[in-house]
């Protein structure tokens, strides 16, 4: 997942499990967001270095796990047709981004305290 | 990592990156906590289904990444000697657990809203 390779310090990976069949994580959020931004499953996957097949199977896993479509294609599933998020897809993505932001705030104080200690160590050695 | 397979809903994986060389995640936290509870790297790893070799290399990655020991062995590194956390190891573990708790609180409202929607869908289908 692209989310795993981001290089900023701080929150690096947040996975939230909703059921045995559905969870959200940074890679899934980036794929959904890419579909919003490019209007295409293939183009969204490509931005993340995924094959079309892999992006499509991830969309299927999202839709199947949720139980209703989060992503819909404008030509009824045609291989490279336009794609967009359903209302549920928008809700799930927006909620995940809100959780990432809330988490960054919630961990900030502890993160900074541990980082200060780490900086002290690297100065001393 | 054991942390990846926990089955409770809600926060499933929190990774915090402190530098290009050091991060904390649920598996690392569980291994450190197991060392506190068992006094042994081997026993802690075994609880998580890890070989001794893998547990030991993870401890080395933690110590090397941090730049000073987080885990120390009572017999200077002897293969199956007793092990404990240094003051830094205790700080890093305590801080990570505090961040997990803070994150659970921070995501609770969004988590519950999305879960309610998911439950409505599963009732409807």
Coordinates of N, CA and C in Angstrom, one line a residue:
Chain A
X1 N 0.8 -1.2 0.0 CA 0.0 0.0 0.0 C 0.9 1.3 0.0
X2 N 0.5 2.2 -0.8 CA 1.2 3.4 -0.8 C 1.4 4.1 0.6
X3 N 0.3 4.0 1.4 CA 0.4 4.6 2.7 C 1.5 4.1 3.6
X4 N 2.0 2.9 3.3 CA 3.0 2.4 4.1 C 4.4 3.0 3.8
X5 N 4.5 3.6 2.7 CA 5.8 4.1 2.2 C 6.0 5.6 2.4
X6 N 4.9 6.2 2.9 CA 5.1 7.7 3.1 C 6.2 8.0 4.1
X7 N 6.9 9.1 3.8 CA 8.1 9.2 4.6 C 8.0 10.3 5.7
X8 N 6.9 11.0 5.9 CA 6.8 11.9 6.9 C 6.8 11.2 8.3
X9 N 7.4 11.9 9.3 CA 7.3 11.3 10.6 C 6.0 11.6 11.2
X10 N 5.7 10.8 12.3 CA 4.3 11.0 12.9 C 3.5 9.8 12.6
X11 N 2.2 10.0 12.4 CA 1.3 8.9 12.1 C 1.7 8.3 10.8
X12 N 2.0 7.0 10.8 CA 2.4 6.4 9.5 C 1.4 5.4 9.0
X13 N 0.6 4.8 9.9 CA -0.4 3.8 9.4 C -1.5 3.8 10.4
X14 N -2.7 4.0 10.0 CA -3.9 3.8 10.8 C -4.9 2.9 10.1
X15 N -5.1 1.7 10.8 CA -6.1 0.8 10.3 C -7.3 0.7 11.2
X16 N -8.5 0.9 10.7 CA -9.7 0.8 11.5 C -10.5 -0.3 11.0
X17 N -10.8 -1.3 11.9 CA -11.6 -2.5 11.5 C -13.1 -2.3 11.9
X18 N -14.0 -2.4 11.0 CA -15.4 -2.2 11.3 C -16.1 -3.6 11.4
X19 N -15.6 -4.6 10.8 CA -16.2 -5.9 10.9 C -15.2 -6.9 10.5
X20 N -15.5 -8.2 10.5 CA -14.6 -9.2 10.0 C -14.4 -9.1 8.5
X21 N -15.3 -8.3 7.8 CA -15.2 -8.2 6.4 C -14.8 -6.8 5.9
X22 N -14.7 -5.9 6.8 CA -14.4 -4.5 6.3 C -13.5 -3.7 7.2
X23 N -12.5 -3.2 6.6 CA -11.6 -2.2 7.4 C -11.2 -1.1 6.4
X24 N -10.7 -0.1 7.0 CA -10.1 1.0 6.2 C -8.6 1.2 6.7
X25 N -7.8 1.5 5.7 CA -6.4 1.8 6.0 C -5.9 2.8 5.0
X26 N -4.7 3.3 5.1 CA -4.2 4.4 4.2 C -4.2 4.0 2.7
X27 N -3.9 2.8 2.4 CA -3.9 2.4 1.0 C -5.3 2.4 0.4
X28 N -6.2 1.9 1.1 CA -7.6 1.9 0.7 C -8.1 3.4 0.5
X29 N -7.8 4.2 1.5 CA -8.2 5.6 1.4 C -7.5 6.3 0.2
X30 N -6.3 6.1 0.0 CA -5.6 6.7 -1.1 C -6.2 6.2 -2.4
X31 N -6.6 5.0 -2.5 CA -7.2 4.5 -3.8 C -8.5 5.2 -4.0
X32 N -9.3 5.2 -2.9 CA -10.7 5.9 -3.1 C -10.5 7.4 -3.4
X33 N -9.5 8.0 -2.8 CA -9.3 9.4 -3.0 C -8.8 9.6 -4.5
X34 N -8.0 8.7 -5.0 CA -7.5 8.8 -6.3 C -8.6 8.6 -7.3
X35 N -9.6 7.8 -7.0 CA -10.8 7.7 -7.9 C -11.6 9.0 -7.9
X36 N -11.7 9.6 -6.8 CA -12.4 11.0 -6.8 C -11.6 11.9 -7.7
X37 N -10.3 11.9 -7.6 CA -9.4 12.9 -8.3 C -9.2 12.6 -9.7
X38 N -9.2 11.3 -10.1 CA -9.0 11.0 -11.5 C -10.2 10.5 -12.2
X39 N -11.2 10.1 -11.5 CA -12.4 9.5 -12.1 C -12.2 8.2 -12.8
X40 N -11.2 7.5 -12.3 CA -10.8 6.2 -12.9 C -10.1 5.3 -11.9
X41 N -10.6 4.0 -11.9 CA -9.9 3.0 -11.0 C -8.5 2.8 -11.5
X42 N -8.3 2.7 -12.8 CA -7.0 2.4 -13.4 C -6.0 3.5 -13.1
X43 N -6.5 4.7 -13.3 CA -5.6 5.9 -13.1 C -5.3 6.0 -11.6
X44 N -6.2 5.8 -10.7 CA -6.0 5.9 -9.3 C -5.0 4.8 -8.9
X45 N -5.2 3.6 -9.3 CA -4.2 2.5 -9.0 C -2.8 2.8 -9.6
X46 N -2.8 3.4 -10.8 CA -1.5 3.6 -11.4 C -0.7 4.7 -10.6
X47 N -1.3 5.7 -10.1 CA -0.7 6.7 -9.2 C 0.0 6.0 -8.1
X48 N -0.6 4.9 -7.6 CA 0.0 4.2 -6.4 C 0.9 3.0 -6.8
X49 N 1.2 2.9 -8.1 CA 2.0 1.8 -8.6 C 1.4 0.5 -8.6
X50 N 0.0 0.5 -8.7 CA -0.7 -0.8 -8.7 C -1.1 -1.1 -10.2
X51 N -1.1 -2.4 -10.5 CA -1.7 -2.8 -11.8 C -3.2 -2.5 -11.8
X52 N -3.8 -2.4 -13.0 CA -5.2 -2.2 -13.0 C -5.9 -3.4 -12.3
X53 N -5.4 -4.6 -12.6 CA -6.0 -5.8 -12.0 C -6.0 -5.7 -10.4
X54 N -5.0 -5.2 -9.9 CA -4.9 -5.1 -8.4 C -5.8 -4.0 -7.9
X55 N -5.8 -2.9 -8.6 CA -6.7 -1.8 -8.2 C -8.2 -2.3 -8.2
X56 N -8.5 -3.0 -9.3 CA -9.9 -3.4 -9.5 C -10.2 -4.4 -8.4
X57 N -9.3 -5.3 -8.1 CA -9.7 -6.4 -7.1 C -9.8 -5.7 -5.7
X58 N -9.0 -4.6 -5.5 CA -9.1 -3.9 -4.2 C -10.5 -3.2 -4.1
X59 N -10.9 -2.6 -5.2 CA -12.3 -2.0 -5.3 C -13.3 -3.1 -5.0
X60 N -13.2 -4.2 -5.6 CA -14.1 -5.3 -5.3 C -14.2 -5.7 -3.9
X61 N -13.0 -5.8 -3.3 CA -12.9 -6.2 -1.9 C -13.6 -5.1 -1.0
X62 N -13.4 -3.8 -1.4 CA -14.1 -2.8 -0.6 C -15.6 -2.9 -0.8
X63 N -16.0 -3.0 -2.0 CA -17.5 -3.1 -2.2 C -18.1 -4.4 -1.6
X64 N -17.4 -5.5 -1.7 CA -17.9 -6.8 -1.1 C -17.9 -6.7 0.4
X65 N -16.8 -6.1 0.9 CA -16.7 -6.1 2.4 C -17.8 -5.1 3.0
X66 N -18.0 -4.0 2.3 CA -19.0 -3.1 2.8 C -20.4 -3.6 2.7
X67 N -20.6 -4.4 1.6 CA -22.0 -5.0 1.4 C -22.8 -4.2 0.4
X68 N -22.4 -3.0 0.0 CA -23.0 -2.3 -1.0 C -21.9 -1.5 -1.7
X69 N -22.0 -1.0 -2.9 CA -20.9 -0.4 -3.6 C -20.4 0.9 -2.9
X70 N -19.1 1.0 -2.7 CA -18.5 2.2 -2.3 C -18.0 3.0 -3.6
X71 N -17.7 2.2 -4.6 CA -17.2 2.7 -5.9 C -18.2 2.2 -7.0
X72 N -18.6 3.1 -7.9 CA -19.4 2.6 -9.0 C -18.8 3.1 -10.3
X73 N -19.0 2.3 -11.3 CA -18.4 2.6 -12.6 C -19.6 3.1 -13.5
X74 N -19.3 4.0 -14.3 CA -20.3 4.7 -15.1 C -20.8 3.8 -16.3
X75 N -20.0 2.8 -16.6 CA -20.5 1.9 -17.7 C -20.7 0.5 -17.2
X76 N -21.2 0.4 -16.0 CA -21.6 -0.9 -15.4 C -20.5 -1.9 -15.3
X77 N -19.3 -1.4 -14.9 CA -18.2 -2.3 -14.7 C -17.3 -2.5 -15.9
X78 N -17.5 -1.8 -16.9 CA -16.6 -1.9 -18.1 C -15.2 -1.7 -17.7
X79 N -14.3 -2.4 -18.3 CA -12.9 -2.5 -17.8 C -12.3 -1.2 -17.4
X80 N -12.3 -0.2 -18.3 CA -11.6 1.0 -18.0 C -12.6 2.2 -18.0
X81 N -13.8 1.9 -17.7 CA -14.8 3.0 -17.7 C -14.6 4.0 -16.5
X82 N -15.3 5.1 -16.6 CA -15.2 6.1 -15.5 C -15.7 5.5 -14.2
X83 N -15.1 6.0 -13.1 CA -15.6 5.5 -11.8 C -15.7 6.7 -10.8
X84 N -16.6 6.5 -9.9 CA -16.8 7.5 -8.9 C -17.2 6.8 -7.5
X85 N -17.2 7.6 -6.5 CA -17.6 7.1 -5.2 C -19.1 7.3 -5.0
X86 N -19.8 6.3 -4.4 CA -21.1 6.4 -4.0 C -21.2 7.3 -2.8
X87 N -22.4 7.6 -2.3 CA -22.5 8.4 -1.1 C -21.9 7.7 0.1
X88 N -22.0 6.3 0.1 CA -21.3 5.6 1.2 C -19.8 5.7 1.0
X89 N -19.3 5.6 -0.2 CA -17.9 5.7 -0.4 C -17.4 7.0 0.0
X90 N -18.1 8.1 -0.3 CA -17.7 9.4 0.2 C -17.7 9.5 1.7
X91 N -18.7 8.9 2.3 CA -18.8 8.9 3.8 C -17.6 8.2 4.4
X92 N -17.3 7.0 3.9 CA -16.3 6.2 4.5 C -14.9 6.9 4.3
X93 N -14.7 7.5 3.1 CA -13.4 8.2 2.9 C -13.3 9.4 3.8
X94 N -14.3 10.2 3.8 CA -14.3 11.4 4.6 C -14.1 11.1 6.1
X95 N -14.8 10.0 6.6 CA -14.6 9.6 8.0 C -13.2 9.2 8.3
X96 N -12.6 8.4 7.3 CA -11.3 7.9 7.6 C -10.3 9.1 7.6
X97 N -10.4 10.1 6.7 CA -9.5 11.2 6.7 C -9.7 12.0 8.1
X98 N -11.0 12.1 8.5 CA -11.2 12.8 9.8 C -10.5 12.0 11.0
X99 N -10.6 10.7 10.9 CA -9.9 9.9 11.9 C -8.4 10.0 11.9
X100 N -7.8 10.1 10.7 CA -6.4 10.4 10.6 C -6.0 11.7 11.3
X101 N -6.8 12.7 10.9 CA -6.5 14.0 11.5 C -6.7 14.0 13.0
X102 N -7.8 13.4 13.5 CA -8.0 13.3 14.9 C -6.9 12.5 15.6
X103 N -6.4 11.5 15.0 CA -5.3 10.7 15.6 C -4.0 11.5 15.6
X104 N -3.7 12.3 14.6 CA -2.5 13.1 14.6 C -2.6 14.1 15.8
X105 N -3.7 14.6 16.0 CA -3.9 15.5 17.2 C -3.7 14.8 18.5
X106 N -4.3 13.6 18.6 CA -4.3 12.8 19.8 C -3.0 12.3 20.2
X107 N -2.1 12.0 19.2 CA -0.8 11.5 19.5 C 0.3 12.5 19.6
X108 N 0.0 13.8 19.3 CA 1.0 14.8 19.1 C 1.9 15.0 20.3
X109 N 1.3 15.0 21.5 CA 2.1 15.3 22.7 C 3.1 14.2 23.0
X110 N 2.6 12.9 22.9 CA 3.5 11.8 23.2 C 4.5 11.7 22.1
X111 N 4.1 11.9 20.8 CA 5.0 11.8 19.7 C 6.2 12.8 19.9
X112 N 5.8 14.0 20.3 CA 6.9 15.1 20.5 C 7.8 14.7 21.6
X113 N 7.3 14.2 22.7 CA 8.1 13.9 23.8 C 9.1 12.8 23.5
X114 N 8.6 11.7 22.8 CA 9.5 10.6 22.4 C 10.6 11.1 21.4
X115 N 10.1 12.0 20.5 CA 11.0 12.5 19.4 C 12.1 13.4 20.1
X116 N 11.8 14.1 21.1 CA 12.8 14.9 21.8 C 13.8 14.0 22.4
X117 N 13.4 12.9 23.0 CA 14.4 12.0 23.6 C 15.2 11.4 22.5
X118 N 14.7 11.0 21.4 CA 15.4 10.4 20.3 C 16.4 11.4 19.7
X119 N 16.1 12.7 19.7 CA 17.0 13.7 19.2 C 18.2 13.9 20.2
X120 N 17.8 13.9 21.5 CA 18.9 13.9 22.5 C 19.9 12.8 22.3
X121 N 19.4 11.6 22.1 CA 20.3 10.4 21.9 C 21.1 10.6 20.7
X122 N 20.6 11.1 19.6 CA 21.4 11.1 18.4 C 22.4 12.2 18.5
X123 N 22.2 13.3 19.3 CA 23.2 14.3 19.6 C 24.3 13.7 20.4
X124 N 24.0 12.8 21.3 CA 24.9 12.3 22.3 C 25.8 11.2 21.7
X125 N 25.4 10.6 20.6 CA 26.2 9.5 20.0 C 26.9 9.8 18.7
Chain B
X1 N 3.0 -9.7 12.3 CA 3.0 -9.2 13.7 C 1.7 -9.6 14.4
X2 N 1.8 -10.0 15.6 CA 0.6 -10.4 16.3 C -0.5 -9.3 16.3
X3 N -0.1 -8.0 16.4 CA -1.0 -6.9 16.4 C -1.9 -6.9 15.2
X4 N -1.4 -7.4 14.1 CA -2.2 -7.3 12.8 C -3.4 -8.3 12.9
X5 N -3.3 -9.3 13.7 CA -4.3 -10.3 13.7 C -5.4 -10.2 14.8
X6 N -5.3 -9.2 15.6 CA -6.3 -9.0 16.7 C -7.6 -8.8 16.0
X7 N -8.6 -9.4 16.7 CA -9.9 -9.4 16.0 C -10.9 -8.4 16.5
X8 N -10.6 -7.6 17.5 CA -11.6 -6.6 18.0 C -11.8 -5.6 16.9
X9 N -13.0 -5.1 16.8 CA -13.3 -4.0 15.9 C -12.7 -2.7 16.5
X10 N -12.6 -1.7 15.7 CA -12.0 -0.4 16.1 C -10.6 -0.3 15.7
X11 N -9.8 0.4 16.5 CA -8.4 0.6 16.1 C -7.7 -0.8 15.9
X12 N -7.2 -1.0 14.7 CA -6.6 -2.3 14.4 C -5.1 -2.2 14.3
X13 N -4.6 -1.1 13.8 CA -3.1 -1.0 13.6 C -2.8 0.5 13.7
X14 N -1.8 0.8 14.6 CA -1.3 2.2 14.7 C 0.2 2.1 14.6
X15 N 0.7 2.8 13.5 CA 2.2 2.8 13.4 C 2.6 4.3 13.5
X16 N 3.6 4.6 14.3 CA 4.1 5.9 14.5 C 5.6 5.9 14.1
X17 N 5.9 6.8 13.2 CA 7.3 6.8 12.7 C 8.0 8.0 13.4
X18 N 9.1 7.7 14.0 CA 9.9 8.8 14.7 C 11.1 9.3 13.8
X19 N 11.6 8.4 13.0 CA 12.7 8.8 12.1 C 12.8 7.8 11.0
X20 N 13.7 8.0 10.1 CA 13.9 7.0 9.0 C 14.3 5.6 9.6
X21 N 14.8 5.6 10.9 CA 15.3 4.4 11.4 C 14.5 3.8 12.6
X22 N 13.5 4.6 13.0 CA 12.7 4.1 14.2 C 11.2 4.3 14.1
X23 N 10.4 3.3 14.2 CA 9.0 3.4 14.3 C 8.5 2.5 15.4
X24 N 7.3 2.7 15.9 CA 6.6 1.8 16.8 C 5.3 1.4 16.1
X25 N 4.9 0.1 16.3 CA 3.7 -0.4 15.9 C 3.2 -1.5 16.9
X26 N 2.1 -2.1 16.6 CA 1.5 -3.0 17.6 C 2.4 -4.3 17.8
X27 N 3.0 -4.8 16.8 CA 3.8 -6.0 17.0 C 5.0 -5.7 17.9
X28 N 5.7 -4.5 17.6 CA 6.8 -4.1 18.4 C 6.4 -3.9 19.9
X29 N 5.3 -3.3 20.0 CA 4.8 -3.0 21.4 C 4.5 -4.3 22.1
X30 N 3.8 -5.2 21.4 CA 3.5 -6.5 22.0 C 4.8 -7.3 22.4
X31 N 5.8 -7.2 21.6 CA 7.1 -7.9 21.9 C 7.7 -7.3 23.1
X32 N 7.8 -6.0 23.2 CA 8.3 -5.3 24.4 C 7.5 -5.6 25.6
X33 N 6.2 -5.6 25.5 CA 5.4 -5.9 26.6 C 5.6 -7.3 27.1
X34 N 5.7 -8.2 26.1 CA 6.0 -9.6 26.5 C 7.3 -9.8 27.2
X35 N 8.3 -9.0 26.9 CA 9.6 -9.1 27.6 C 9.4 -8.6 29.0
X36 N 8.6 -7.6 29.2 CA 8.3 -7.1 30.6 C 7.6 -8.3 31.4
X37 N 6.7 -8.9 30.7 CA 5.8 -9.9 31.4 C 6.5 -11.3 31.6
X38 N 7.4 -11.6 30.7 CA 8.0 -12.9 30.8 C 9.5 -12.9 31.2
X39 N 10.1 -11.7 31.1 CA 11.5 -11.6 31.4 C 12.4 -12.2 30.4
X40 N 11.9 -12.5 29.2 CA 12.7 -13.3 28.2 C 12.3 -12.9 26.8
X41 N 13.3 -12.7 25.9 CA 13.0 -12.4 24.5 C 12.4 -13.6 23.8
X42 N 12.9 -14.8 24.1 CA 12.4 -16.0 23.5 C 11.0 -16.2 23.9
X43 N 10.7 -16.1 25.2 CA 9.3 -16.4 25.7 C 8.3 -15.4 25.1
X44 N 8.8 -14.1 25.0 CA 7.9 -13.1 24.5 C 7.6 -13.3 23.0
X45 N 8.6 -13.7 22.2 CA 8.4 -14.0 20.8 C 7.5 -15.2 20.6
X46 N 7.8 -16.2 21.5 CA 7.0 -17.5 21.4 C 5.5 -17.2 21.6
X47 N 5.2 -16.4 22.5 CA 3.7 -16.0 22.7 C 3.1 -15.5 21.5
X48 N 4.0 -14.8 20.6 CA 3.5 -14.2 19.4 C 3.7 -15.1 18.2
X49 N 4.1 -16.3 18.4 CA 4.3 -17.2 17.3 C 5.6 -17.0 16.5
X50 N 6.5 -16.2 17.1 CA 7.8 -15.9 16.4 C 8.9 -16.9 16.9
X51 N 9.8 -17.2 15.9 CA 11.0 -18.0 16.3 C 11.8 -17.1 17.2
X52 N 12.7 -17.7 17.9 CA 13.6 -17.0 18.8 C 14.5 -16.0 17.9
X53 N 14.9 -16.6 16.8 CA 15.8 -15.8 15.9 C 15.0 -14.5 15.4
X54 N 13.8 -14.7 15.1 CA 13.0 -13.5 14.6 C 12.8 -12.5 15.7
X55 N 12.5 -13.0 16.9 CA 12.3 -12.1 18.0 C 13.6 -11.4 18.3
X56 N 14.7 -12.1 18.3 CA 16.0 -11.5 18.6 C 16.3 -10.4 17.6
X57 N 16.1 -10.7 16.3 CA 16.4 -9.7 15.2 C 15.5 -8.5 15.3
X58 N 14.3 -8.7 15.8 CA 13.4 -7.5 16.0 C 13.9 -6.7 17.2
X59 N 14.3 -7.3 18.2 CA 14.9 -6.6 19.3 C 16.2 -5.8 18.8
X60 N 17.0 -6.4 18.0 CA 18.2 -5.7 17.5 C 17.7 -4.6 16.6
X61 N 16.7 -4.7 15.8 CA 16.2 -3.6 15.0 C 15.7 -2.5 15.9
X62 N 15.0 -2.8 17.0 CA 14.5 -1.8 17.9 C 15.7 -1.0 18.5
X63 N 16.7 -1.8 19.0 CA 17.8 -1.2 19.7 C 18.7 -0.3 18.7
X64 N 18.9 -0.9 17.5 CA 19.7 -0.2 16.5 C 19.0 1.1 16.0
X65 N 17.7 0.9 15.8 CA 16.9 2.1 15.3 C 16.8 3.2 16.3
X66 N 16.7 2.8 17.5 CA 16.6 3.9 18.6 C 17.9 4.5 18.8
X67 N 19.0 3.7 18.7 CA 20.4 4.3 18.9 C 21.0 4.0 20.2
X68 N 20.2 3.5 21.1 CA 20.6 3.0 22.4 C 19.7 1.9 22.8
X69 N 20.1 1.0 23.7 CA 19.2 -0.2 23.9 C 17.9 0.2 24.5
X70 N 16.8 -0.4 24.0 CA 15.5 -0.4 24.6 C 15.3 -1.7 25.4
X71 N 16.0 -2.7 25.0 CA 16.0 -4.0 25.7 C 17.4 -4.4 26.0
X72 N 17.6 -4.8 27.3 CA 18.9 -5.3 27.7 C 18.8 -6.7 28.2
X73 N 19.9 -7.5 28.0 CA 19.9 -8.9 28.5 C 20.8 -8.9 29.7
X74 N 20.4 -9.7 30.6 CA 21.1 -9.7 31.9 C 22.4 -10.4 31.8
X75 N 22.6 -11.2 30.8 CA 23.9 -11.9 30.7 C 24.6 -11.4 29.4
X76 N 24.5 -10.1 29.2 CA 25.3 -9.5 28.1 C 25.0 -10.1 26.7
X77 N 23.8 -10.5 26.4 CA 23.4 -10.9 25.1 C 23.4 -12.4 25.0
X78 N 23.7 -13.2 26.0 CA 23.6 -14.6 26.0 C 22.3 -15.1 25.4
X79 N 22.4 -16.1 24.6 CA 21.3 -16.5 23.7 C 19.9 -16.5 24.4
X80 N 19.8 -17.2 25.5 CA 18.4 -17.2 26.1 C 18.4 -16.6 27.5
X81 N 19.3 -15.7 27.7 CA 19.4 -15.0 29.0 C 18.1 -14.2 29.3
X82 N 18.0 -13.8 30.6 CA 16.9 -12.9 31.0 C 17.0 -11.6 30.3
X83 N 15.9 -11.0 30.0 CA 15.8 -9.7 29.3 C 14.9 -8.7 30.0
X84 N 15.2 -7.5 29.9 CA 14.3 -6.5 30.5 C 14.3 -5.2 29.6
X85 N 13.4 -4.3 29.9 CA 13.4 -3.0 29.2 C 14.3 -2.0 29.9
X86 N 15.0 -1.2 29.2 CA 15.7 -0.1 29.8 C 14.7 1.0 30.1
X87 N 15.2 2.1 30.7 CA 14.3 3.2 31.0 C 13.7 3.7 29.7
X88 N 14.5 3.8 28.6 CA 14.0 4.3 27.3 C 13.0 3.3 26.8
X89 N 13.3 2.0 26.9 CA 12.3 1.0 26.5 C 11.0 1.1 27.2
X90 N 11.0 1.4 28.5 CA 9.8 1.6 29.2 C 9.0 2.8 28.7
X91 N 9.8 3.9 28.5 CA 9.2 5.1 28.0 C 8.5 4.9 26.7
X92 N 9.2 4.3 25.8 CA 8.7 4.1 24.4 C 7.5 3.2 24.4
X93 N 7.5 2.2 25.2 CA 6.3 1.3 25.3 C 5.1 2.0 25.9
X94 N 5.4 2.7 27.1 CA 4.3 3.4 27.8 C 3.7 4.4 26.9
X95 N 4.5 5.2 26.1 CA 4.1 6.2 25.2 C 3.2 5.6 24.1
X96 N 3.7 4.5 23.6 CA 2.9 3.9 22.5 C 1.5 3.5 23.0
X97 N 1.5 2.8 24.2 CA 0.2 2.4 24.7 C -0.7 3.6 24.9
X98 N -0.1 4.7 25.4 CA -0.9 6.0 25.6 C -1.4 6.5 24.3
X99 N -0.6 6.4 23.2 CA -1.1 6.8 21.9 C -2.2 6.0 21.4
X100 N -2.1 4.6 21.6 CA -3.2 3.8 21.2 C -4.5 4.2 21.9
X101 N -4.4 4.4 23.2 CA -5.6 4.8 24.0 C -6.2 6.1 23.5
X102 N -5.3 7.1 23.3 CA -5.7 8.4 22.8 C -6.4 8.3 21.4
X103 N -5.8 7.4 20.6 CA -6.4 7.2 19.3 C -7.8 6.6 19.3
X104 N -7.9 5.6 20.2 CA -9.2 5.0 20.3 C -10.3 6.0 20.7
X105 N -9.9 6.9 21.6 CA -10.8 8.0 22.0 C -11.1 8.9 20.9
X106 N -10.0 9.3 20.1 CA -10.1 10.3 19.1 C -11.0 9.8 17.9
X107 N -11.0 8.5 17.6 CA -11.7 8.0 16.5 C -13.1 7.5 16.8
X108 N -13.4 7.5 18.1 CA -14.6 6.8 18.6 C -15.9 7.2 17.9
X109 N -16.1 8.6 17.8 CA -17.3 9.1 17.2 C -17.5 8.7 15.7
X110 N -16.4 8.9 15.0 CA -16.4 8.5 13.5 C -16.6 7.0 13.4
X111 N -15.9 6.3 14.2 CA -16.0 4.8 14.1 C -17.5 4.4 14.4
X112 N -18.1 4.9 15.4 CA -19.5 4.5 15.7 C -20.4 4.9 14.6
X113 N -20.2 6.1 14.0 CA -21.1 6.6 12.9 C -21.0 5.6 11.7
X114 N -19.8 5.3 11.3 CA -19.7 4.4 10.2 C -20.2 3.0 10.5
X115 N -19.9 2.6 11.7 CA -20.4 1.2 12.1 C -21.9 1.2 12.1
X116 N -22.6 2.3 12.5 CA -24.1 2.3 12.5 C -24.6 2.1 11.0
X117 N -23.9 2.8 10.1 CA -24.3 2.7 8.7 C -24.1 1.3 8.2
X118 N -23.0 0.7 8.6 CA -22.7 -0.7 8.2 C -23.7 -1.7 8.7
X119 N -24.1 -1.5 9.9 CA -25.1 -2.3 10.5 C -26.5 -2.2 9.8
X120 N -26.8 -0.9 9.5 CA -28.0 -0.7 8.7 C -28.0 -1.5 7.4
X121 N -26.9 -1.4 6.7 CA -26.7 -2.1 5.4 C -26.9 -3.6 5.6
X122 N -26.3 -4.2 6.6 CA -26.3 -5.6 6.8 C -27.7 -6.1 7.2
X123 N -28.5 -5.2 7.8 CA -29.9 -5.5 8.1 C -30.7 -5.5 6.8
X124 N -30.4 -4.6 5.9 CA -31.2 -4.4 4.7 C -30.9 -5.4 3.6
X125 N -29.8 -6.1 3.7 CA -29.4 -7.0 2.6 C -29.6 -8.5 3.1

